[in-house]
mmCIF file of C-alpha atoms in Angstrom:
data_model
loop_
_atom_site.group_PDB
_atom_site.id
_atom_site.type_symbol
_atom_site.label_atom_id
_atom_site.label_comp_id
_atom_site.label_asym_id
_atom_site.label_seq_id
_atom_site.Cartn_x
_atom_site.Cartn_y
_atom_site.Cartn_z
ATOM 1 C CA UNK A 1 0.017 0.172 0.060
ATOM 2 C CA UNK A 2 1.288 3.409 -0.892
ATOM 3 C CA UNK A 3 0.642 5.227 2.281
ATOM 4 C CA UNK A 4 1.204 8.691 1.329
ATOM 5 C CA UNK A 5 -0.939 8.026 -1.702
ATOM 6 C CA UNK A 6 -3.773 7.206 0.902
ATOM 7 C CA UNK A 7 -2.874 10.010 3.429
ATOM 8 C CA UNK A 8 -2.612 12.516 0.936
ATOM 9 C CA UNK A 9 -5.642 11.722 -1.187
ATOM 10 C CA UNK A 10 -6.985 11.535 1.848
ATOM 11 C CA UNK A 11 -6.697 15.068 2.438
ATOM 12 C CA UNK A 12 -7.294 16.488 -0.866
ATOM 13 C CA UNK A 13 -10.910 15.663 -0.201
ATOM 14 C CA UNK A 14 -10.847 16.719 3.298
ATOM 15 C CA UNK A 15 -10.182 19.784 1.853
ATOM 16 C CA UNK A 16 -11.927 20.132 -1.349
ATOM 17 C CA UNK A 17 -15.018 18.426 0.262
ATOM 18 C CA UNK A 18 -15.513 20.762 2.782
ATOM 19 C CA UNK A 19 -19.596 19.691 3.019
ATOM 20 C CA UNK A 20 -18.355 16.273 4.717
ATOM 21 C CA UNK A 21 -17.108 18.526 7.809
ATOM 22 C CA UNK A 22 -21.101 18.645 9.344
ATOM 23 C CA UNK A 23 -21.155 14.918 8.732
ATOM 24 C CA UNK A 24 -17.696 14.367 10.612
ATOM 25 C CA UNK A 25 -18.690 16.960 13.140
ATOM 26 C CA UNK A 26 -22.870 14.669 13.514
ATOM 27 C CA UNK A 27 -20.118 11.946 13.209
ATOM 28 C CA UNK A 28 -17.854 13.259 15.936
ATOM 29 C CA UNK A 29 -20.875 13.227 18.557
ATOM 30 C CA UNK A 30 -21.268 9.480 19.434
ATOM 31 C CA UNK A 31 -18.095 9.199 19.465
ATOM 32 C CA UNK A 32 -17.403 10.109 23.437
ATOM 33 C CA UNK A 33 -19.702 9.499 26.123
ATOM 34 C CA UNK A 34 -19.457 10.838 29.692
ATOM 35 C CA UNK A 35 -20.544 9.552 33.677
ATOM 36 C CA UNK A 36 -21.060 10.529 36.873
ATOM 37 C CA UNK A 37 -21.248 9.054 40.372
ATOM 38 C CA UNK A 38 -23.603 9.856 43.174
ATOM 39 C CA UNK A 39 -22.601 9.456 46.763
ATOM 40 C CA UNK A 40 -24.529 9.795 49.811
ATOM 41 C CA UNK A 41 -23.673 10.322 53.475
ATOM 42 C CA UNK A 42 -26.311 8.828 56.201
ATOM 43 C CA UNK A 43 -26.324 9.827 59.490
ATOM 44 C CA UNK A 44 -27.340 9.059 62.810
ATOM 45 C CA UNK A 45 -29.686 11.068 65.703
ATOM 46 C CA UNK A 46 -26.476 11.357 67.368
ATOM 47 C CA UNK A 47 -24.511 13.589 64.164
ATOM 48 C CA UNK A 48 -27.333 15.740 64.212
ATOM 49 C CA UNK A 49 -25.786 19.342 64.848
ATOM 50 C CA UNK A 50 -28.712 20.765 66.530
ATOM 51 C CA UNK A 51 -28.770 19.074 70.018
ATOM 52 C CA UNK A 52 -30.574 16.679 71.604
ATOM 53 C CA UNK A 53 -34.244 18.335 71.709
ATOM 54 C CA UNK A 54 -34.226 18.787 67.751
ATOM 55 C CA UNK A 55 -36.331 16.605 66.006
ATOM 56 C CA UNK A 56 -35.287 15.141 62.401
ATOM 57 C CA UNK A 57 -38.205 15.487 59.382
ATOM 58 C CA UNK A 58 -37.541 14.155 56.230
ATOM 59 C CA UNK A 59 -37.348 16.756 53.577
ATOM 60 C CA UNK A 60 -40.390 17.112 51.540
ATOM 61 C CA UNK A 61 -39.625 16.805 47.854
ATOM 62 C CA UNK A 62 -42.694 18.901 46.168
ATOM 63 C CA UNK A 63 -44.762 15.495 43.400
ATOM 64 C CA UNK A 64 -44.056 18.462 40.953
ATOM 65 C CA UNK A 65 -39.758 18.052 41.267
ATOM 66 C CA UNK A 66 -39.634 14.476 40.686
ATOM 67 C CA UNK A 67 -42.440 14.569 38.084
ATOM 68 C CA UNK A 68 -39.484 17.273 36.434
ATOM 69 C CA UNK A 69 -36.851 15.107 37.177
ATOM 70 C CA UNK A 70 -38.310 12.212 35.524
ATOM 71 C CA UNK A 71 -38.825 14.345 32.832
ATOM 72 C CA UNK A 72 -35.479 15.886 32.139
ATOM 73 C CA UNK A 73 -34.233 12.430 32.526
ATOM 74 C CA UNK A 74 -36.748 10.938 29.913
ATOM 75 C CA UNK A 75 -35.862 13.918 27.628
ATOM 76 C CA UNK A 76 -31.896 13.633 28.163
ATOM 77 C CA UNK A 77 -32.539 10.167 27.044
ATOM 78 C CA UNK A 78 -34.565 10.587 23.927
ATOM 79 C CA UNK A 79 -31.834 13.379 22.738
ATOM 80 C CA UNK A 80 -29.004 10.844 24.025
ATOM 81 C CA UNK A 81 -30.255 8.077 21.310
ATOM 82 C CA UNK A 82 -31.029 11.163 18.869
ATOM 83 C CA UNK A 83 -27.389 11.852 18.562
ATOM 84 C CA UNK A 84 -26.175 8.519 18.944
ATOM 85 C CA UNK A 85 -28.671 7.690 15.332
ATOM 86 C CA UNK A 86 -27.886 10.818 13.746
ATOM 87 C CA UNK A 87 -24.124 10.314 14.355
ATOM 88 C CA UNK A 88 -24.564 6.288 12.550
ATOM 89 C CA UNK A 89 -26.099 8.218 10.083
ATOM 90 C CA UNK A 90 -23.415 10.445 9.275
ATOM 91 C CA UNK A 91 -20.356 7.386 10.079
ATOM 92 C CA UNK A 92 -22.128 6.431 6.791
ATOM 93 C CA UNK A 93 -22.467 9.310 5.311
ATOM 94 C CA UNK A 94 -19.090 9.993 5.976
ATOM 95 C CA UNK A 95 -18.011 6.691 3.763
ATOM 96 C CA UNK A 96 -20.745 6.971 1.175
ATOM 97 C CA UNK A 97 -18.730 10.702 0.532
ATOM 98 C CA UNK A 98 -15.621 9.480 -0.102
ATOM 99 C CA UNK A 99 -16.724 6.493 -2.468
ATOM 100 C CA UNK A 100 -19.161 8.686 -4.198
ATOM 101 C CA UNK A 101 -16.139 11.349 -5.132
ATOM 102 C CA UNK A 102 -13.744 8.316 -5.674
ATOM 103 C CA UNK A 103 -16.527 6.654 -8.058
ATOM 104 C CA UNK A 104 -18.556 9.858 -9.623
ATOM 105 C CA UNK A 105 -16.198 12.682 -8.698
ATOM 106 C CA UNK A 106 -18.847 14.258 -6.722
ATOM 107 C CA UNK A 107 -20.958 14.316 -2.940
ATOM 108 C CA UNK A 108 -23.338 16.349 -1.910
ATOM 109 C CA UNK A 109 -24.459 16.789 1.710
ATOM 110 C CA UNK A 110 -28.144 15.123 0.620
ATOM 111 C CA UNK A 111 -25.956 12.301 -1.385
ATOM 112 C CA UNK A 112 -23.880 11.524 1.294
ATOM 113 C CA UNK A 113 -26.715 11.647 3.761
ATOM 114 C CA UNK A 114 -29.299 9.395 2.287
ATOM 115 C CA UNK A 115 -26.548 6.913 1.525
ATOM 116 C CA UNK A 116 -25.815 6.963 4.947
ATOM 117 C CA UNK A 117 -29.638 7.020 6.069
ATOM 118 C CA UNK A 118 -30.045 4.230 3.818
ATOM 119 C CA UNK A 119 -27.807 1.490 5.236
ATOM 120 C CA UNK A 120 -28.467 2.675 9.254
ATOM 121 C CA UNK A 121 -29.843 -0.461 10.174
ATOM 122 C CA UNK A 122 -27.088 -2.666 8.652
ATOM 123 C CA UNK A 123 -24.581 -0.215 10.794
ATOM 124 C CA UNK A 124 -26.475 -0.802 13.439
ATOM 125 C CA UNK A 125 -26.275 -4.395 13.238
ATOM 126 C CA UNK A 126 -22.216 -4.470 13.097
ATOM 127 C CA UNK A 127 -22.330 -2.317 16.206
ATOM 128 C CA UNK A 128 -24.155 -4.924 17.897
ATOM 129 C CA UNK A 129 -22.036 -8.058 16.205
ATOM 130 C CA UNK A 130 -18.835 -5.810 17.464
ATOM 131 C CA UNK A 131 -20.515 -5.305 21.128
ATOM 132 C CA UNK A 132 -21.598 -8.338 21.716
ATOM 133 C CA UNK A 133 -18.891 -10.517 22.393
ATOM 134 C CA UNK A 134 -17.052 -7.661 24.737
ATOM 135 C CA UNK A 135 -20.686 -7.473 26.754
ATOM 136 C CA UNK A 136 -20.271 -11.657 26.995
ATOM 137 C CA UNK A 137 -16.957 -10.969 28.546
ATOM 138 C CA UNK A 138 -17.808 -8.435 30.845
ATOM 139 C CA UNK A 139 -20.868 -10.544 32.537
ATOM 140 C CA UNK A 140 -18.598 -13.696 32.338
ATOM 141 C CA UNK A 141 -15.381 -11.209 34.041
ATOM 142 C CA UNK A 142 -17.665 -9.734 36.476
ATOM 143 C CA UNK A 143 -19.473 -13.085 37.623
ATOM 144 C CA UNK A 144 -15.472 -14.206 38.230
ATOM 145 C CA UNK A 145 -13.781 -11.485 39.895
ATOM 146 C CA UNK A 146 -17.225 -12.441 42.523
ATOM 147 C CA UNK A 147 -16.568 -15.903 42.942
ATOM 148 C CA UNK A 148 -12.716 -15.314 43.338
ATOM 149 C CA UNK A 149 -12.793 -12.639 45.612
ATOM 150 C CA UNK A 150 -15.833 -15.087 47.755
ATOM 151 C CA UNK A 151 -13.301 -17.475 47.513
ATOM 152 C CA UNK A 152 -10.649 -15.496 48.936
ATOM 153 C CA UNK A 153 -12.025 -14.606 52.249
ATOM 154 C CA UNK A 154 -13.100 -17.648 52.712
ATOM 155 C CA UNK A 155 -9.570 -18.863 52.593
ATOM 156 C CA UNK A 156 -8.552 -16.301 54.245
ATOM 157 C CA UNK A 157 -10.285 -17.190 57.438
ATOM 158 C CA UNK A 158 -8.740 -20.315 57.183
ATOM 159 C CA UNK A 159 -5.082 -19.002 56.352
ATOM 160 C CA UNK A 160 -4.148 -15.779 56.180
ATOM 161 C CA UNK A 161 -1.496 -16.412 53.557
ATOM 162 C CA UNK A 162 -3.520 -18.493 51.600
ATOM 163 C CA UNK A 163 -5.844 -15.576 51.756
ATOM 164 C CA UNK A 164 -3.913 -12.822 50.120
ATOM 165 C CA UNK A 165 -2.086 -15.369 47.906
ATOM 166 C CA UNK A 166 -5.737 -15.485 46.609
ATOM 167 C CA UNK A 167 -6.493 -12.214 46.425
ATOM 168 C CA UNK A 168 -3.406 -11.198 45.001
ATOM 169 C CA UNK A 169 -4.127 -13.723 42.575
ATOM 170 C CA UNK A 170 -7.536 -12.539 42.052
ATOM 171 C CA UNK A 171 -5.627 -9.180 41.176
ATOM 172 C CA UNK A 172 -3.322 -10.530 38.550
ATOM 173 C CA UNK A 173 -5.710 -12.639 36.754
ATOM 174 C CA UNK A 174 -7.832 -9.130 36.823
ATOM 175 C CA UNK A 175 -5.246 -7.614 35.066
ATOM 176 C CA UNK A 176 -4.522 -9.935 32.242
ATOM 177 C CA UNK A 177 -7.908 -9.876 31.703
ATOM 178 C CA UNK A 178 -8.712 -5.897 31.030
ATOM 179 C CA UNK A 179 -5.732 -6.432 28.630
ATOM 180 C CA UNK A 180 -7.217 -8.985 27.260
ATOM 181 C CA UNK A 181 -10.408 -7.295 26.950
ATOM 182 C CA UNK A 182 -8.807 -4.030 25.569
ATOM 183 C CA UNK A 183 -6.955 -6.081 23.408
ATOM 184 C CA UNK A 184 -10.029 -7.826 21.900
ATOM 185 C CA UNK A 185 -11.837 -3.680 21.956
ATOM 186 C CA UNK A 186 -9.139 -2.754 19.370
ATOM 187 C CA UNK A 187 -9.526 -5.702 17.256
ATOM 188 C CA UNK A 188 -13.625 -5.267 17.138
ATOM 189 C CA UNK A 189 -13.332 -1.907 16.502
ATOM 190 C CA UNK A 190 -11.127 -2.405 13.831
ATOM 191 C CA UNK A 191 -13.345 -4.799 12.302
ATOM 192 C CA UNK A 192 -16.693 -2.867 12.835
ATOM 193 C CA UNK A 193 -14.444 0.026 11.039
ATOM 194 C CA UNK A 194 -13.638 -1.912 8.095
ATOM 195 C CA UNK A 195 -17.448 -4.153 8.261
ATOM 196 C CA UNK A 196 -18.690 -0.593 7.966
ATOM 197 C CA UNK A 197 -16.629 0.067 5.061
ATOM 198 C CA UNK A 198 -17.843 -3.164 3.322
ATOM 199 C CA UNK A 199 -21.818 -2.571 3.999
ATOM 200 C CA UNK A 200 -21.239 1.068 2.345
ATOM 201 C CA UNK A 201 -18.399 0.599 -0.276
ATOM 202 C CA UNK A 202 -19.817 -3.483 -1.228
ATOM 203 C CA UNK A 203 -23.301 -3.285 -0.696
ATOM 204 C CA UNK A 204 -23.396 -5.813 2.101
ATOM 205 C CA UNK A 205 -25.929 -6.875 4.852
ATOM 206 C CA UNK A 206 -24.773 -6.892 8.215
ATOM 207 C CA UNK A 207 -23.606 -10.215 8.498
ATOM 208 C CA UNK A 208 -21.625 -10.272 5.442
ATOM 209 C CA UNK A 209 -19.973 -6.900 6.245
ATOM 210 C CA UNK A 210 -18.872 -8.384 10.036
ATOM 211 C CA UNK A 211 -17.212 -11.510 7.665
ATOM 212 C CA UNK A 212 -15.584 -9.447 5.397
ATOM 213 C CA UNK A 213 -14.089 -6.967 7.518
ATOM 214 C CA UNK A 214 -12.200 -10.064 9.818
ATOM 215 C CA UNK A 215 -11.064 -11.389 6.760
ATOM 216 C CA UNK A 216 -9.905 -7.688 5.148
ATOM 217 C CA UNK A 217 -8.545 -7.402 8.521
ATOM 218 C CA UNK A 218 -6.469 -11.061 8.541
ATOM 219 C CA UNK A 219 -5.634 -10.177 5.056
ATOM 220 C CA UNK A 220 -4.042 -6.675 5.323
ATOM 221 C CA UNK A 221 -2.899 -6.936 9.523
ATOM 222 C CA UNK A 222 0.014 -5.143 8.757
ATOM 223 C CA UNK A 223 -1.139 -2.282 6.609
ATOM 224 C CA UNK A 224 -3.469 -1.957 9.029
ATOM 225 C CA UNK A 225 -0.699 -1.465 12.565
ATOM 226 C CA UNK A 226 0.843 0.863 10.034
ATOM 227 C CA UNK A 227 -1.820 3.021 9.647
ATOM 228 C CA UNK A 228 -2.571 2.748 13.444
ATOM 229 C CA UNK A 229 1.368 3.907 14.015
ATOM 230 C CA UNK A 230 0.595 6.881 11.486
ATOM 231 C CA UNK A 231 -2.476 7.998 13.282
ATOM 232 C CA UNK A 232 -0.915 8.119 16.867
ATOM 233 C CA UNK A 233 1.870 9.846 15.934
ATOM 234 C CA UNK A 234 -0.226 12.120 13.425
ATOM 235 C CA UNK A 235 -2.721 12.212 17.300
ATOM 236 C CA UNK A 236 0.676 12.919 19.319
ATOM 237 C CA UNK A 237 2.143 16.169 16.645
ATOM 238 C CA UNK A 238 -1.337 17.398 17.188
ATOM 239 C CA UNK A 239 -1.658 17.407 20.835
ATOM 240 C CA UNK A 240 2.008 19.024 21.165
ATOM 241 C CA UNK A 241 0.457 21.555 18.992
ATOM 242 C CA UNK A 242 -2.752 22.136 20.431
ATOM 243 C CA UNK A 243 -0.942 22.589 24.007
ATOM 244 C CA UNK A 244 1.388 25.435 22.553
ATOM 245 C CA UNK A 245 -1.659 27.044 21.129
ATOM 246 C CA UNK A 246 -3.156 26.751 24.535
ATOM 247 C CA UNK A 247 -0.199 27.845 26.449
ATOM 248 C CA UNK A 248 0.394 30.899 24.406
ATOM 249 C CA UNK A 249 -3.638 32.109 23.970
ATOM 250 C CA UNK A 250 -3.300 30.871 28.255
ATOM 251 C CA UNK A 251 -1.125 33.192 29.828
ATOM 252 C CA UNK A 252 -1.444 36.371 28.291
ATOM 253 C CA UNK A 253 -5.263 36.202 29.901
ATOM 254 C CA UNK A 254 -3.312 34.646 33.258
ATOM 255 C CA UNK A 255 -1.248 37.660 33.300
ATOM 256 C CA UNK A 256 -4.692 40.429 32.837
ATOM 257 C CA UNK A 257 -6.237 38.346 35.043
ATOM 258 C CA UNK A 258 -4.309 38.693 38.097
ATOM 259 C CA UNK A 259 -2.869 41.605 37.649
ATOM 260 C CA UNK A 260 -6.028 44.090 37.057
ATOM 261 C CA UNK A 261 -9.366 43.599 39.327
ATOM 262 C CA UNK A 262 -12.297 41.026 38.706
ATOM 263 C CA UNK A 263 -15.305 42.451 37.001
ATOM 264 C CA UNK A 264 -18.357 42.236 34.941
ATOM 265 C CA UNK A 265 -16.227 42.665 31.758
ATOM 266 C CA UNK A 266 -13.697 39.162 33.277
ATOM 267 C CA UNK A 267 -17.034 37.266 33.191
ATOM 268 C CA UNK A 268 -17.952 38.623 29.758
ATOM 269 C CA UNK A 269 -14.395 37.262 28.137
ATOM 270 C CA UNK A 270 -14.942 33.830 29.243
ATOM 271 C CA UNK A 271 -17.822 33.404 28.063
ATOM 272 C CA UNK A 272 -16.763 34.573 24.768
ATOM 273 C CA UNK A 273 -13.478 32.121 25.383
ATOM 274 C CA UNK A 274 -15.159 29.037 26.588
ATOM 275 C CA UNK A 275 -17.259 29.985 23.442
ATOM 276 C CA UNK A 276 -14.215 30.393 20.853
ATOM 277 C CA UNK A 277 -13.068 27.667 22.024
ATOM 278 C CA UNK A 278 -15.709 25.033 21.683
ATOM 279 C CA UNK A 279 -16.466 26.523 18.574
ATOM 280 C CA UNK A 280 -12.444 25.789 17.290
ATOM 281 C CA UNK A 281 -12.651 22.998 18.790
ATOM 282 C CA UNK A 282 -16.060 21.162 17.606
ATOM 283 C CA UNK A 283 -14.168 22.476 13.854
ATOM 284 C CA UNK A 284 -11.082 20.527 14.696
ATOM 285 C CA UNK A 285 -12.711 17.661 15.114
ATOM 286 C CA UNK A 286 -14.934 17.741 11.974
ATOM 287 C CA UNK A 287 -11.619 17.710 10.208
ATOM 288 C CA UNK A 288 -9.846 15.240 12.091
ATOM 289 C CA UNK A 289 -13.107 12.742 12.259
ATOM 290 C CA UNK A 290 -13.383 13.308 8.395
ATOM 291 C CA UNK A 291 -9.740 12.578 7.323
ATOM 292 C CA UNK A 292 -9.602 9.674 9.403
ATOM 293 C CA UNK A 293 -12.561 8.075 8.148
ATOM 294 C CA UNK A 294 -11.393 8.857 3.970
ATOM 295 C CA UNK A 295 -8.044 7.524 4.819
ATOM 296 C CA UNK A 296 -9.468 4.366 6.297
ATOM 297 C CA UNK A 297 -12.259 4.202 3.341
ATOM 298 C CA UNK A 298 -9.258 4.902 0.759
ATOM 299 C CA UNK A 299 -6.817 2.053 2.505
ATOM 300 C CA UNK A 300 -10.444 -0.213 2.209
ATOM 301 C CA UNK A 301 -10.468 0.082 -1.269
ATOM 302 C CA UNK A 302 -6.547 -0.525 -1.949
ATOM 303 C CA UNK A 303 -7.090 -3.402 0.436
ATOM 304 C CA UNK A 304 -9.813 -4.684 -2.265
ATOM 305 C CA UNK A 305 -8.334 -4.321 -5.478
ATOM 306 C CA UNK A 306 -10.621 -0.848 -6.143
ATOM 307 C CA UNK A 307 -8.947 1.437 -8.282
ATOM 308 C CA UNK A 308 -9.202 5.174 -7.987
ATOM 309 C CA UNK A 309 -11.600 7.448 -10.383
ATOM 310 C CA UNK A 310 -11.397 5.584 -13.679
ATOM 311 C CA UNK A 311 -9.042 8.049 -16.177
ATOM 312 C CA UNK A 312 -10.823 8.389 -19.592
ATOM 313 C CA UNK A 313 -9.087 5.763 -22.258
ATOM 314 C CA UNK A 314 -7.311 6.644 -25.264
ATOM 315 C CA UNK A 315 -9.052 6.445 -28.410
ATOM 316 C CA UNK A 316 -7.999 3.548 -30.129
ATOM 317 C CA UNK A 317 -6.418 4.495 -33.691
ATOM 318 C CA UNK A 318 -8.680 3.047 -36.533
ATOM 319 C CA UNK A 319 -7.453 2.114 -39.670
ATOM 320 C CA UNK A 320 -7.726 3.748 -42.618
ATOM 321 C CA UNK A 321 -10.067 2.810 -44.836
ATOM 322 C CA UNK A 322 -8.857 3.039 -48.881
ATOM 323 C CA UNK A 323 -11.279 2.437 -51.734
ATOM 324 C CA UNK A 324 -8.560 1.729 -54.194
ATOM 325 C CA UNK A 325 -4.854 0.540 -53.533
ATOM 326 C CA UNK A 326 -2.624 3.023 -54.404
ATOM 327 C CA UNK A 327 -1.232 2.661 -57.287
ATOM 328 C CA UNK A 328 3.134 1.588 -57.289
ATOM 329 C CA UNK A 329 5.071 4.642 -57.406
ATOM 330 C CA UNK A 330 2.459 6.911 -55.803
#
């Protein structure tokens, strides 16, 4: 594989067809998730600071507030599902957009989006197939760890040395198992990347596309690893550049804040700065997502033997037909 040609062509498509940036931004929305934890603190009557004569009453929560919280939770769930659906369609649209550019030398947001929407259920099935092994292994890991820790607790009652050895063994086995799950997650992620391209480029069903992705990965393991290394190096350079830019912009702001008195203007400046940062981050994320998807699509086309845009074939030179044979001496 000519990696330089693939990366150059991917950047050319990314820069020329800027309409794909919208799909890149929408696809990036579903690439991350956040979570949080809750903690609780239970107090007894002896911990209450108001003295012995105070009677504790459970706080009254209005039913309307509970209904509002439930409604907001349902709304957040609906929005999360909608964002995920849009991101799946956009991911398919990015693949279809690059395919259209390579085959037809033209694409548009509508064409790419419709192609991604048409293959939504196929992409959804591919995602399910890629997630099933991780879900099963996670359940097995939880059960095994519970059994091992319970067994270690019984062993600890009979012998401290045996209990300590069991706990250490459980931790080591859990660490090895976690490392194995990380490797498996990377492999399944790469199969999904190729399977999605098989579904869009070769118009395969979700099971056939997943099998095709696995076969392409096995046959092209070396080029896949090289592309991962290239993306890793690009990511390191990109993070360094972002860090330099953030440091260059943060130092003047910090100096301004420390040398002046805070006021409403400072809050407005922080809001403007945050808005600019969000816009720039979204733009960069869209470009990176588009370039990455285009690179994998072009690499997949190269792996399965699809040529680039067909060049115009030269006209064949037709032989000259003469009604009469030329006379001798002419």
